[in-house]
Short mmCIF file of C-alpha atoms and ligand atoms in Angstrom, two decimals:
data_model
loop_
_atom_site.label_atom_id
_atom_site.label_comp_id
_atom_site.label_asym_id
_atom_site.label_seq_id
_atom_site.Cartn_x
_atom_site.Cartn_y
_atom_site.Cartn_z
CA UNK A 1 -27.93 -24.59 -75.09
CA UNK A 2 -29.93 -27.81 -75.50
CA UNK A 3 -33.56 -27.68 -74.23
CA UNK A 4 -34.84 -31.22 -72.95
CA UNK A 5 -38.26 -30.53 -74.47
CA UNK A 6 -37.31 -32.92 -77.71
CA UNK A 7 -40.08 -32.36 -80.18
CA UNK A 8 -40.36 -35.36 -81.02
CA UNK A 9 -38.18 -38.03 -80.78
CA UNK A 10 -39.50 -41.03 -82.84
CA UNK A 11 -38.47 -38.86 -86.30
CA UNK A 12 -35.54 -37.72 -84.48
CA UNK A 13 -37.29 -34.28 -83.90
CA UNK A 14 -35.22 -31.74 -81.86
CA UNK A 15 -36.05 -28.02 -80.78
CA UNK A 16 -31.92 -26.42 -80.47
CA UNK A 17 -30.52 -22.48 -79.68
CA UNK A 18 -28.27 -21.72 -82.14
CA UNK A 19 -25.50 -20.43 -80.69
CA UNK A 20 -22.85 -19.65 -83.08
CA UNK A 21 -22.30 -19.63 -87.32
CA UNK A 22 -20.24 -22.41 -88.77
CA UNK A 23 -17.68 -21.30 -91.73
CA UNK A 24 -20.18 -23.15 -94.27
CA UNK A 25 -22.69 -20.27 -93.01
CA UNK A 26 -24.86 -23.36 -90.70
CA UNK A 27 -25.56 -22.04 -87.32
CA UNK A 28 -24.20 -24.43 -84.61
CA UNK A 29 -26.11 -25.86 -81.82
CA UNK A 30 -24.94 -28.56 -79.31
CA UNK A 31 -26.10 -31.48 -77.26
CA UNK A 32 -25.27 -33.88 -75.58
CA UNK A 33 -25.15 -36.34 -78.71
CA UNK A 34 -23.24 -33.82 -80.00
CA UNK A 35 -22.63 -31.00 -82.45
CA UNK A 36 -25.81 -29.75 -85.45
CA UNK A 37 -25.38 -28.04 -88.20
CA UNK A 38 -28.80 -26.02 -89.48
CA UNK A 39 -28.85 -23.93 -92.40
CA UNK A 40 -31.12 -20.36 -92.87
CA UNK A 41 -30.77 -20.01 -88.42
CA UNK A 42 -29.38 -17.22 -86.42
CA UNK A 43 -27.53 -17.61 -83.07
CA UNK A 44 -30.23 -17.06 -79.95
CA UNK A 45 -32.86 -18.37 -82.51
CA UNK A 46 -34.24 -21.72 -80.51
CA UNK A 47 -35.40 -23.85 -83.19
CA UNK A 48 -37.45 -27.00 -84.15
CA UNK A 49 -34.68 -29.70 -86.16
CA UNK A 50 -35.40 -32.81 -88.47
CA UNK A 51 -32.33 -35.05 -88.08
CA UNK A 52 -31.66 -37.92 -89.97
CA UNK A 53 -30.81 -41.04 -88.53
CA UNK A 54 -28.17 -39.95 -85.77
CA UNK A 55 -24.53 -40.24 -85.82
CA UNK A 56 -21.51 -40.13 -84.02
CA UNK A 57 -20.61 -36.60 -83.77
CA UNK A 58 -21.49 -34.06 -85.94
CA UNK A 59 -24.76 -34.68 -87.75
CA UNK A 60 -26.86 -31.97 -90.78
CA UNK A 61 -30.47 -31.28 -89.39
CA UNK A 62 -33.16 -29.26 -91.53
CA UNK A 63 -34.32 -26.60 -90.25
CA UNK A 64 -38.97 -26.56 -89.11
CA UNK A 65 -39.75 -24.06 -87.37
CA UNK A 66 -37.96 -21.05 -86.11
CA UNK A 67 -40.03 -21.33 -82.37
CA UNK A 68 -37.95 -18.14 -80.57
CA UNK A 69 -36.39 -15.22 -83.15
CA UNK A 70 -33.23 -14.23 -82.34
CA UNK A 71 -32.31 -10.22 -82.36
CA UNK A 72 -29.82 -10.61 -85.42
CA UNK A 73 -32.63 -12.24 -87.46
CA UNK A 74 -33.86 -9.80 -90.50
CA UNK A 75 -36.32 -10.01 -93.59
CA UNK A 76 -34.80 -11.00 -96.81
CA UNK A 77 -34.88 -8.36 -98.71
CA UNK A 78 -35.25 -10.91 -101.29
CA UNK A 79 -38.20 -13.20 -102.17
CA UNK A 80 -36.06 -16.11 -103.34
CA UNK A 81 -34.15 -15.45 -100.27
CA UNK A 82 -35.10 -19.08 -98.75
CA UNK A 83 -34.37 -21.22 -101.77
CA UNK A 84 -31.99 -19.19 -103.83
CA UNK A 85 -28.19 -20.77 -102.66
CA UNK A 86 -26.78 -17.14 -104.06
CA UNK A 87 -27.21 -15.42 -100.66
CA UNK A 88 -27.42 -17.80 -97.49
CA UNK A 89 -27.02 -14.86 -95.16
CA UNK A 90 -29.89 -12.95 -96.33
CA UNK A 91 -31.91 -13.53 -93.12
CA UNK A 92 -28.68 -11.87 -90.81
CA UNK A 93 -28.28 -7.91 -90.09
CA UNK A 94 -25.67 -7.00 -91.23
CA UNK A 95 -23.97 -6.58 -88.10
CA UNK A 96 -24.45 -10.18 -87.77
CA UNK A 97 -23.00 -11.24 -90.80
CA UNK A 98 -19.66 -8.93 -89.94
CA UNK A 99 -19.83 -10.35 -86.64
CA UNK A 100 -19.93 -13.91 -87.26
CA UNK A 101 -16.69 -13.00 -90.91
CA UNK A 102 -14.73 -11.87 -88.63
CA UNK A 103 -14.90 -14.53 -85.73
CA UNK A 104 -14.53 -17.50 -88.69
CA UNK A 105 -11.69 -15.72 -90.46
CA UNK A 106 -9.43 -15.69 -86.57
CA UNK A 107 -10.93 -18.78 -85.58
CA UNK A 108 -9.54 -20.66 -88.65
CA UNK A 109 -6.36 -19.05 -88.53
CA UNK A 110 -6.04 -19.95 -85.00
CA UNK A 111 -7.60 -23.23 -85.24
CA UNK A 112 -6.07 -24.66 -88.13
CA UNK A 113 -3.22 -22.85 -88.66
CA UNK A 114 -2.26 -22.90 -85.00
CA UNK A 115 -1.84 -19.19 -85.62
CA UNK A 116 -2.80 -16.51 -83.52
CA UNK A 117 -3.23 -13.22 -84.30
CA UNK A 118 -3.83 -9.90 -81.01
CA UNK A 119 -2.76 -7.00 -80.29
CA UNK A 120 -2.26 -4.39 -83.29
CA UNK A 121 -2.09 -7.00 -85.29
CA UNK A 122 -5.86 -8.48 -85.05
CA UNK A 123 -8.32 -5.42 -87.35
CA UNK A 124 -11.81 -5.58 -87.07
CA UNK A 125 -13.71 -6.34 -90.60
CA UNK A 126 -13.61 -3.57 -93.45
CA UNK A 127 -17.74 -3.33 -93.36
CA UNK A 128 -19.06 -2.79 -96.73
CA UNK A 129 -21.36 0.35 -96.90
CA UNK A 130 -22.59 -1.59 -100.17
CA UNK A 131 -24.37 -4.61 -98.58
CA UNK A 132 -27.88 -4.95 -102.22
CA UNK A 133 -26.65 -4.97 -105.53
CA UNK A 134 -23.09 -4.73 -105.49
CA UNK A 135 -21.87 -7.80 -107.31
CA UNK A 136 -20.77 -6.86 -110.65
CA UNK A 137 -19.95 -10.28 -112.48
CA UNK A 138 -22.34 -12.83 -112.55
CA UNK A 139 -22.00 -16.60 -113.12
CA UNK A 140 -25.67 -17.46 -114.50
CA UNK A 141 -26.85 -20.90 -114.82
CA UNK A 142 -29.74 -22.38 -117.43
CA UNK A 143 -31.67 -25.18 -117.35
CA UNK A 144 -33.73 -25.55 -120.30
CA UNK A 145 -35.92 -21.68 -120.03
CA UNK A 146 -34.82 -21.34 -116.72
CA UNK A 147 -32.23 -18.98 -116.09
CA UNK A 148 -30.73 -17.96 -111.75
CA UNK A 149 -28.44 -20.04 -109.47
CA UNK A 150 -28.75 -23.63 -107.81
CA UNK A 151 -30.94 -24.10 -104.97
CA UNK A 152 -29.60 -23.91 -100.97
CA UNK A 153 -28.05 -27.48 -100.89
CA UNK A 154 -29.07 -28.96 -103.78
CA UNK A 155 -28.48 -29.30 -107.61
CA UNK A 156 -32.27 -28.30 -108.16
CA UNK A 157 -31.80 -24.52 -110.27
CA UNK A 158 -34.24 -21.62 -108.85
CA UNK A 159 -35.16 -19.88 -111.38
CA UNK A 160 -35.38 -16.08 -110.97
CA UNK A 161 -36.85 -13.06 -112.67
CA UNK A 162 -34.86 -10.19 -110.24
CA UNK A 163 -31.63 -10.67 -108.00
CA UNK A 164 -30.80 -7.90 -105.44
CA UNK A 165 -27.08 -9.21 -105.20
CA UNK A 166 -26.67 -7.88 -108.89
CA UNK A 167 -25.57 -4.07 -109.87
CA UNK A 168 -28.58 -3.14 -111.14
CA UNK A 169 -26.97 -2.91 -115.35
CA UNK A 170 -26.66 -7.06 -114.56
CA UNK A 171 -30.42 -7.51 -113.67
CA UNK A 172 -31.42 -5.70 -116.58
CA UNK A 173 -29.75 -8.32 -118.32
CA UNK A 174 -31.00 -11.21 -116.19
CA UNK A 175 -34.42 -10.64 -116.96
CA UNK A 176 -34.04 -9.56 -120.27
CA UNK A 177 -32.15 -12.80 -120.45
CA UNK A 178 -35.19 -14.77 -118.68
CA UNK A 179 -38.08 -12.90 -120.91
CA UNK A 180 -36.62 -14.57 -124.22
CA UNK A 181 -35.83 -18.04 -123.09
CA UNK A 182 -39.79 -18.02 -121.85
CA UNK A 183 -40.51 -16.98 -124.61
CA UNK A 184 -38.60 -17.58 -127.44
CA UNK A 185 -37.96 -21.14 -125.01
CA UNK A 186 -34.30 -23.00 -125.34
CA UNK A 187 -31.15 -22.47 -126.34
CA UNK A 188 -30.07 -25.96 -127.13
CA UNK A 189 -26.62 -26.79 -125.32
CA UNK A 190 -26.15 -23.37 -122.87
CA UNK A 191 -25.66 -24.15 -119.38
CA UNK A 192 -23.99 -20.45 -118.47
CA UNK A 193 -23.84 -16.98 -118.63
CA UNK A 194 -21.67 -14.94 -117.59
CA UNK A 195 -22.19 -11.02 -116.81
CA UNK A 196 -19.09 -8.55 -116.37
CA UNK A 197 -20.48 -5.05 -115.89
CA UNK A 198 -18.17 -1.89 -116.31
CA UNK A 199 -17.88 1.52 -115.68
CA UNK A 200 -20.47 2.49 -118.22
CA UNK A 201 -21.74 -0.98 -119.53
CA UNK A 202 -21.95 -4.70 -119.90
CA UNK A 203 -20.36 -7.77 -121.58
CA UNK A 204 -21.67 -11.44 -121.48
CA UNK A 205 -20.11 -14.90 -122.04
CA UNK A 206 -22.54 -17.93 -123.42
CA UNK A 207 -20.90 -20.80 -121.66
CA UNK A 208 -22.41 -24.10 -124.05
CA UNK A 209 -22.22 -27.77 -122.88
CA UNK A 210 -21.70 -28.48 -126.80
CA UNK A 211 -19.71 -26.73 -130.71
CA UNK A 212 -23.57 -24.24 -130.24
CA UNK A 213 -25.91 -24.34 -134.21
CA UNK A 214 -26.06 -21.75 -135.83
CA UNK A 215 -28.81 -21.00 -134.85
CA UNK A 216 -28.11 -21.46 -130.93
CA UNK A 217 -25.65 -18.29 -131.33
CA UNK A 218 -27.44 -16.48 -133.59
CA UNK A 219 -30.79 -16.83 -130.67
CA UNK A 220 -27.24 -15.22 -127.37
CA UNK A 221 -26.27 -13.40 -130.58
CA UNK A 222 -29.63 -11.45 -130.33
CA UNK A 223 -29.53 -10.24 -126.89
CA UNK A 224 -27.78 -7.55 -127.76
CA UNK A 225 -24.48 -7.48 -125.64
CA UNK A 226 -21.23 -7.60 -126.65
CA UNK A 227 -20.30 -11.33 -126.05
CA UNK A 228 -17.96 -14.85 -126.69
CA UNK A 229 -19.41 -17.68 -126.90
CA UNK A 230 -17.79 -20.53 -124.94
CA UNK A 231 -17.26 -24.16 -124.68
CA UNK A 232 -15.02 -25.30 -122.02
CA UNK A 233 -11.95 -24.11 -122.68
CA UNK A 234 -11.89 -22.64 -126.42
CA UNK A 235 -13.67 -19.00 -127.60
CA UNK A 236 -16.18 -20.60 -130.54
CA UNK A 237 -16.92 -17.27 -131.44
CA UNK A 238 -17.01 -13.02 -130.48
CA UNK A 239 -19.74 -10.61 -131.07
CA UNK A 240 -18.54 -6.89 -129.70
CA UNK A 241 -15.84 -6.23 -127.90
CA UNK A 242 -16.18 -7.99 -124.45
CA UNK A 243 -13.73 -6.46 -122.85
CA UNK A 244 -14.74 -3.81 -120.76
CA UNK A 245 -12.89 -1.12 -118.72
CA UNK A 246 -14.04 -1.92 -115.25
CA UNK A 247 -12.33 0.97 -112.80
CA UNK A 248 -8.36 2.49 -112.88
CA UNK A 249 -6.75 1.29 -109.91
CA UNK A 250 -3.16 3.12 -109.15
CA UNK A 251 -4.00 5.75 -111.33
CA UNK A 252 -4.33 3.48 -114.29
CA UNK A 253 -7.08 1.84 -116.45
CA UNK A 254 -8.30 -1.85 -115.25
CA UNK A 255 -10.06 -4.00 -117.62
CA UNK A 256 -11.29 -7.69 -117.05
CA UNK A 257 -13.60 -9.70 -119.62
CA UNK A 258 -16.92 -12.22 -118.40
CA UNK A 259 -14.79 -14.80 -118.83
CA UNK A 260 -12.35 -13.93 -116.27
CA UNK A 261 -12.35 -13.37 -112.34
CA UNK A 262 -12.67 -9.95 -111.69
CA UNK A 263 -13.18 -8.89 -107.77
CA UNK A 264 -17.18 -9.14 -107.98
CA UNK A 265 -17.38 -6.39 -105.03
CA UNK A 266 -16.06 -2.85 -106.67
CA UNK A 267 -15.63 -0.14 -103.32
CA UNK A 268 -14.46 -3.42 -101.28
CA UNK A 269 -12.06 -3.80 -103.96
CA UNK A 270 -10.67 -1.09 -103.96
CA UNK A 271 -10.21 -0.36 -100.19
CA UNK A 272 -8.57 -4.50 -100.31
CA UNK A 273 -6.48 -3.19 -103.62
CA UNK A 274 -4.91 0.18 -101.34
CA UNK A 275 -4.69 -1.93 -98.29
CA UNK A 276 -2.70 -4.78 -99.80
CA UNK A 277 -0.38 -2.12 -101.58
CA UNK A 278 -0.01 -0.77 -97.80
CA UNK A 279 1.68 -3.73 -96.86
CA UNK A 280 4.80 -3.86 -98.95
CA UNK A 281 8.51 -3.30 -98.46
CA UNK A 282 8.25 0.35 -100.00
CA UNK A 283 11.04 0.96 -102.70
CA UNK A 284 12.50 -2.57 -103.25
CA UNK A 285 11.23 -5.23 -105.67
CA UNK A 286 7.90 -7.29 -105.36
CA UNK A 287 6.30 -10.13 -106.68
CA UNK A 288 2.99 -10.44 -107.58
CA UNK A 289 1.35 -14.10 -107.86
CA UNK A 290 -2.55 -14.91 -109.41
CA UNK A 291 -2.12 -11.96 -110.19
CA UNK A 292 -5.17 -11.58 -112.61
CA UNK A 293 -5.66 -8.95 -114.47
CA UNK A 294 -3.21 -6.47 -113.35
CA UNK A 295 -6.04 -5.62 -110.08
CA UNK A 296 -3.96 -4.96 -107.91
CA UNK A 297 0.01 -4.15 -109.81
CA UNK A 298 -0.37 -0.16 -110.48
CA UNK A 299 -0.30 -0.59 -107.35
CA UNK A 300 2.41 -2.16 -105.92
CA UNK A 301 4.53 -0.90 -108.79
CA UNK A 302 3.22 3.01 -107.41
CA UNK A 303 5.37 1.32 -103.53
CA UNK A 304 7.64 -1.16 -104.52
CA UNK A 305 10.72 -0.43 -106.98
CA UNK A 306 9.41 -2.83 -109.76
CA UNK A 307 6.99 -6.00 -109.88
CA UNK A 308 6.55 -8.87 -111.55
CA UNK A 309 3.25 -10.46 -111.73
CA UNK A 310 3.05 -14.05 -112.83
CA UNK A 311 -0.75 -14.57 -114.06
CA UNK A 312 -1.62 -18.50 -115.45
CA UNK A 313 -4.48 -17.08 -117.85
CA UNK A 314 -2.76 -16.10 -120.80
CA UNK A 315 -5.47 -13.64 -121.97
CA UNK A 316 -5.76 -12.19 -117.83
CA UNK A 317 -2.02 -11.30 -118.77
CA UNK A 318 -2.93 -9.64 -121.87
CA UNK A 319 -5.32 -7.55 -120.32
CA UNK A 320 -3.17 -6.82 -117.51
CA UNK A 321 0.14 -5.34 -120.09
CA UNK A 322 -2.43 -3.31 -121.62
CA UNK A 323 -2.90 -1.32 -118.30
CA UNK A 324 0.42 -0.75 -117.65
CA UNK A 325 1.61 0.21 -121.01
CA UNK A 326 -1.97 2.47 -121.01
CA UNK A 327 -0.64 3.98 -118.27
CA UNK A 328 2.48 4.31 -118.90
CA UNK A 329 3.76 1.66 -116.38
CA UNK A 330 7.21 1.33 -116.73
CA UNK A 331 8.63 -0.75 -113.60
CA UNK A 332 6.12 -4.33 -114.18
CA UNK A 333 6.62 -7.15 -115.45
CA UNK A 334 3.60 -9.57 -116.27
CA UNK A 335 4.32 -13.74 -116.57
CA UNK A 336 2.05 -16.10 -117.90
CA UNK A 337 2.66 -19.61 -116.01
CA UNK A 338 2.01 -21.35 -112.71
CA UNK A 339 2.31 -18.89 -110.28
CA UNK A 340 4.14 -21.66 -107.54
CA UNK A 341 6.30 -23.28 -110.04
CA UNK A 342 7.43 -19.19 -112.20
CA UNK A 343 7.84 -18.08 -108.42
CA UNK A 344 10.50 -20.83 -107.85
CA UNK A 345 12.34 -19.84 -110.65
CA UNK A 346 11.99 -16.13 -110.50
CA UNK A 347 12.28 -16.01 -106.03
CA UNK A 348 16.81 -17.48 -107.56
CA UNK A 349 17.64 -14.05 -108.45
CA UNK A 350 17.44 -12.94 -104.66
CA UNK A 351 15.85 -9.58 -105.58
CA UNK A 352 12.69 -9.49 -103.75
CA UNK A 353 11.41 -8.69 -100.33
CA UNK A 354 7.66 -8.84 -101.02
CA UNK A 355 5.90 -11.24 -101.96
CA UNK A 356 1.97 -10.27 -102.48
CA UNK A 357 -0.20 -13.37 -103.95
CA UNK A 358 -4.06 -13.63 -103.87
CA UNK A 359 -4.83 -17.07 -104.63
CA UNK A 360 -8.44 -19.00 -105.46
CA UNK A 361 -9.36 -20.95 -103.30
CA UNK A 362 -6.87 -23.80 -103.34
CA UNK A 363 -4.63 -21.06 -102.02
CA UNK A 364 -1.27 -22.06 -102.35
CA UNK A 365 0.87 -24.61 -101.28
CA UNK A 366 4.43 -24.56 -101.72
CA UNK A 367 3.95 -20.52 -101.09
CA UNK A 368 6.71 -21.25 -98.10
CA UNK A 369 9.23 -22.26 -100.02
CA UNK A 370 9.32 -19.20 -102.07
CA UNK A 371 9.56 -17.02 -99.25
CA UNK A 372 12.30 -18.96 -97.91
CA UNK A 373 14.99 -18.42 -100.25
CA UNK A 374 17.37 -15.34 -99.05
CA UNK A 375 15.99 -11.27 -99.11
CA UNK A 376 11.88 -11.97 -99.08
CA UNK A 377 11.41 -10.46 -95.63
CA UNK A 378 7.28 -10.46 -96.15
CA UNK A 379 4.42 -12.10 -97.67
CA UNK A 380 1.40 -10.58 -97.81
CA UNK A 381 -1.26 -12.88 -98.67
CA UNK A 382 -5.21 -11.84 -99.80
CA UNK A 383 -7.21 -14.85 -99.42
CA UNK A 384 -11.14 -15.95 -99.53
CA UNK A 385 -10.86 -19.11 -98.12
CA UNK A 386 -9.80 -18.88 -95.01
CA UNK A 387 -9.18 -22.30 -94.45
CA UNK A 388 -6.18 -22.85 -96.92
CA UNK A 389 -5.09 -19.46 -95.34
CA UNK A 390 -4.49 -20.81 -92.47
CA UNK A 391 -2.97 -24.27 -93.68
CA UNK A 392 -0.79 -21.88 -96.00
CA UNK A 393 -0.22 -19.35 -92.72
CA UNK A 394 0.81 -23.16 -90.70
CA UNK A 395 3.35 -24.10 -93.61
CA UNK A 396 4.94 -20.10 -93.32
CA UNK A 397 5.44 -20.05 -89.72
CA UNK A 398 7.62 -23.83 -89.46
CA UNK A 399 9.39 -21.97 -91.94
CA UNK A 400 9.99 -18.16 -89.25
CA UNK A 401 6.91 -16.64 -90.78
CA UNK A 402 4.57 -14.65 -88.13
CA UNK A 403 1.74 -12.72 -88.82
CA UNK A 404 2.42 -9.06 -87.81
CA UNK A 405 -0.92 -7.56 -89.31
CA UNK A 406 -4.48 -9.03 -90.29
CA UNK A 407 -7.74 -7.92 -92.09
CA UNK A 408 -10.73 -9.59 -92.40
CA UNK A 409 -12.79 -7.93 -95.76
CA UNK A 410 -16.12 -8.10 -96.38
CA UNK A 411 -16.42 -8.97 -99.67
CA UNK A 412 -19.86 -10.83 -100.22
CA UNK A 413 -22.51 -9.82 -98.27
CA UNK A 414 -25.81 -12.00 -97.56
CA UNK A 415 -22.92 -15.15 -97.58
CA UNK A 416 -20.91 -16.56 -95.45
CA UNK A 417 -17.81 -15.79 -97.78
CA UNK A 418 -14.62 -14.01 -96.21
CA UNK A 419 -12.35 -12.45 -97.84
CA UNK A 420 -8.93 -11.18 -96.35
CA UNK A 421 -5.25 -10.52 -95.95
CA UNK A 422 -2.30 -11.58 -93.74
CA UNK A 423 0.69 -9.98 -93.86
CA UNK A 424 3.32 -12.33 -92.74
CA UNK A 425 7.40 -11.28 -91.72
CA UNK A 426 10.74 -13.21 -91.49
CA UNK A 427 11.11 -13.04 -87.44
CA UNK A 428 14.70 -11.07 -87.51
CA UNK A 429 12.88 -8.62 -90.00
CA UNK A 430 12.91 -5.35 -89.39
CA UNK A 431 9.23 -4.62 -88.68
CA UNK A 432 8.77 -7.54 -86.65
CA UNK A 433 10.59 -6.56 -84.20
CA UNK A 434 9.65 -3.05 -84.31
CA UNK A 435 5.61 -4.24 -83.76
CA UNK A 436 6.97 -6.27 -80.30
CA UNK A 437 8.35 -3.35 -79.24
CA UNK A 438 5.33 -1.44 -79.96
C1 SAM B 501 -8.27 -14.67 -106.99
S1 SAM B 501 -8.39 -14.36 -108.26
C2 SAM B 501 -6.60 -12.80 -108.01
C3 SAM B 501 -6.67 -12.43 -109.36
C4 SAM B 501 -6.12 -11.03 -108.80
N1 SAM B 501 -4.61 -10.44 -108.53
C5 SAM B 501 -7.32 -9.36 -108.96
O1 SAM B 501 -7.43 -9.24 -107.80
O2 SAM B 501 -8.27 -9.79 -109.84
C6 SAM B 501 -6.14 -15.94 -108.33
C7 SAM B 501 -6.35 -15.94 -109.98
O3 SAM B 501 -5.28 -16.89 -109.84
C8 SAM B 501 -5.11 -16.90 -111.53
N2 SAM B 501 -4.79 -18.98 -110.91
C9 SAM B 501 -4.92 -20.07 -111.02
N3 SAM B 501 -4.04 -21.21 -110.57
C10 SAM B 501 -3.33 -20.03 -111.25
C11 SAM B 501 -1.65 -21.15 -111.18
N4 SAM B 501 -1.67 -22.49 -110.61
N5 SAM B 501 -0.81 -19.76 -111.32
C12 SAM B 501 -0.78 -18.80 -111.72
N6 SAM B 501 -2.13 -18.72 -111.60
C13 SAM B 501 -3.12 -19.02 -110.92
C14 SAM B 501 -6.53 -17.38 -111.81
O4 SAM B 501 -6.57 -17.01 -113.26
C15 SAM B 501 -7.49 -15.85 -111.01
O5 SAM B 501 -6.59 -14.58 -112.71
#
């Protein structure tokens, strides 16, 4: 609803009511001239916004003042909330965040993928009990003596002392790094610090833009964490053991390293892994793509007759093999390489009934080709980006796959990021027909 009393039409200030939240996190308002996206707003807010020169269609406005507070608004439990880009939805209640994420997930599938998920297949979002102090892995930015996160839609660093999104041991580590930088000055070429909290301990990766000097290595070593120093993709130094035991999956120990992918929210990851396992076809072979350090592998191996897991990172594959060895998993095999390319030759064997995949944000173009190989009945797709999931869902639909179950998951509280799982069944396969008869 557009409230007609524009504050000042000369400098293009508007007073608008926010209707909904968009996938990129901004509130959405509409008037007769089009759509305006405004960060830091909540559905129901009436706000004054400043616009640049108005273009036809969508515009971005800057929040000037909240005139009427939405009931979804809360006071953010963080002093950096207004500037830091890390938690752009901290001004929203947990319920409002969940509602918006569930809509964004299903609306994106429908709008971009043409896939409408209805009835029992459309499950409500899996909420998290831990919405603060949940992140067990983080990549911090370092600029000179400052350490923190990039600001919201800026390239400016927000120097932080504490972060309420982090699990307490990581928050303490940030404080230690920050105090050292303030006391002793910048560490030349240090650009990022990765931190990972394990079951009992933490480790770090220090990322340098150029090969670090001996004294820079000495400085990061003095923090006292088991760590590695990295330039580009090359490990240039290691002190202590940065690989940590981060949990147990399917009765098998799981390992992580601060420079490798690890699901950030332990509680939600455990629930996600259980759900993914429940979705595969039992007693038949499963092809797992983008398997990382084997986060889902042991669970899948407990339900499938065998699992072949493909992952590009050789280091992650080594960790997955270690887990499988220590957990005495005999029905898994790991392959290092490009998921779709390796998958293409693996599916030719014609044994796999399920393809389970968990690609990065870019999605998995080409998965539809693998899925249309004879023998493949189901695709269980874990996604951290509804837009690329929707694109790939459309391609799967063209090959005769329909969504038989979907589940959005709250993996990143206080942000607009949505994790989700969609299960696709080949039309004519048993589950799809049963689903339609319910
Ligand atoms: C979202 S993570 C999921 C990993 C794992 N399933 C988990 O839950 O921890 C995506 C993984 O895909 C891997 N990856 C990225 N591009 C790839 C590619 N083209 N082929 C194979 N693996 C790839 C990354 O290294 C990362 O481990």
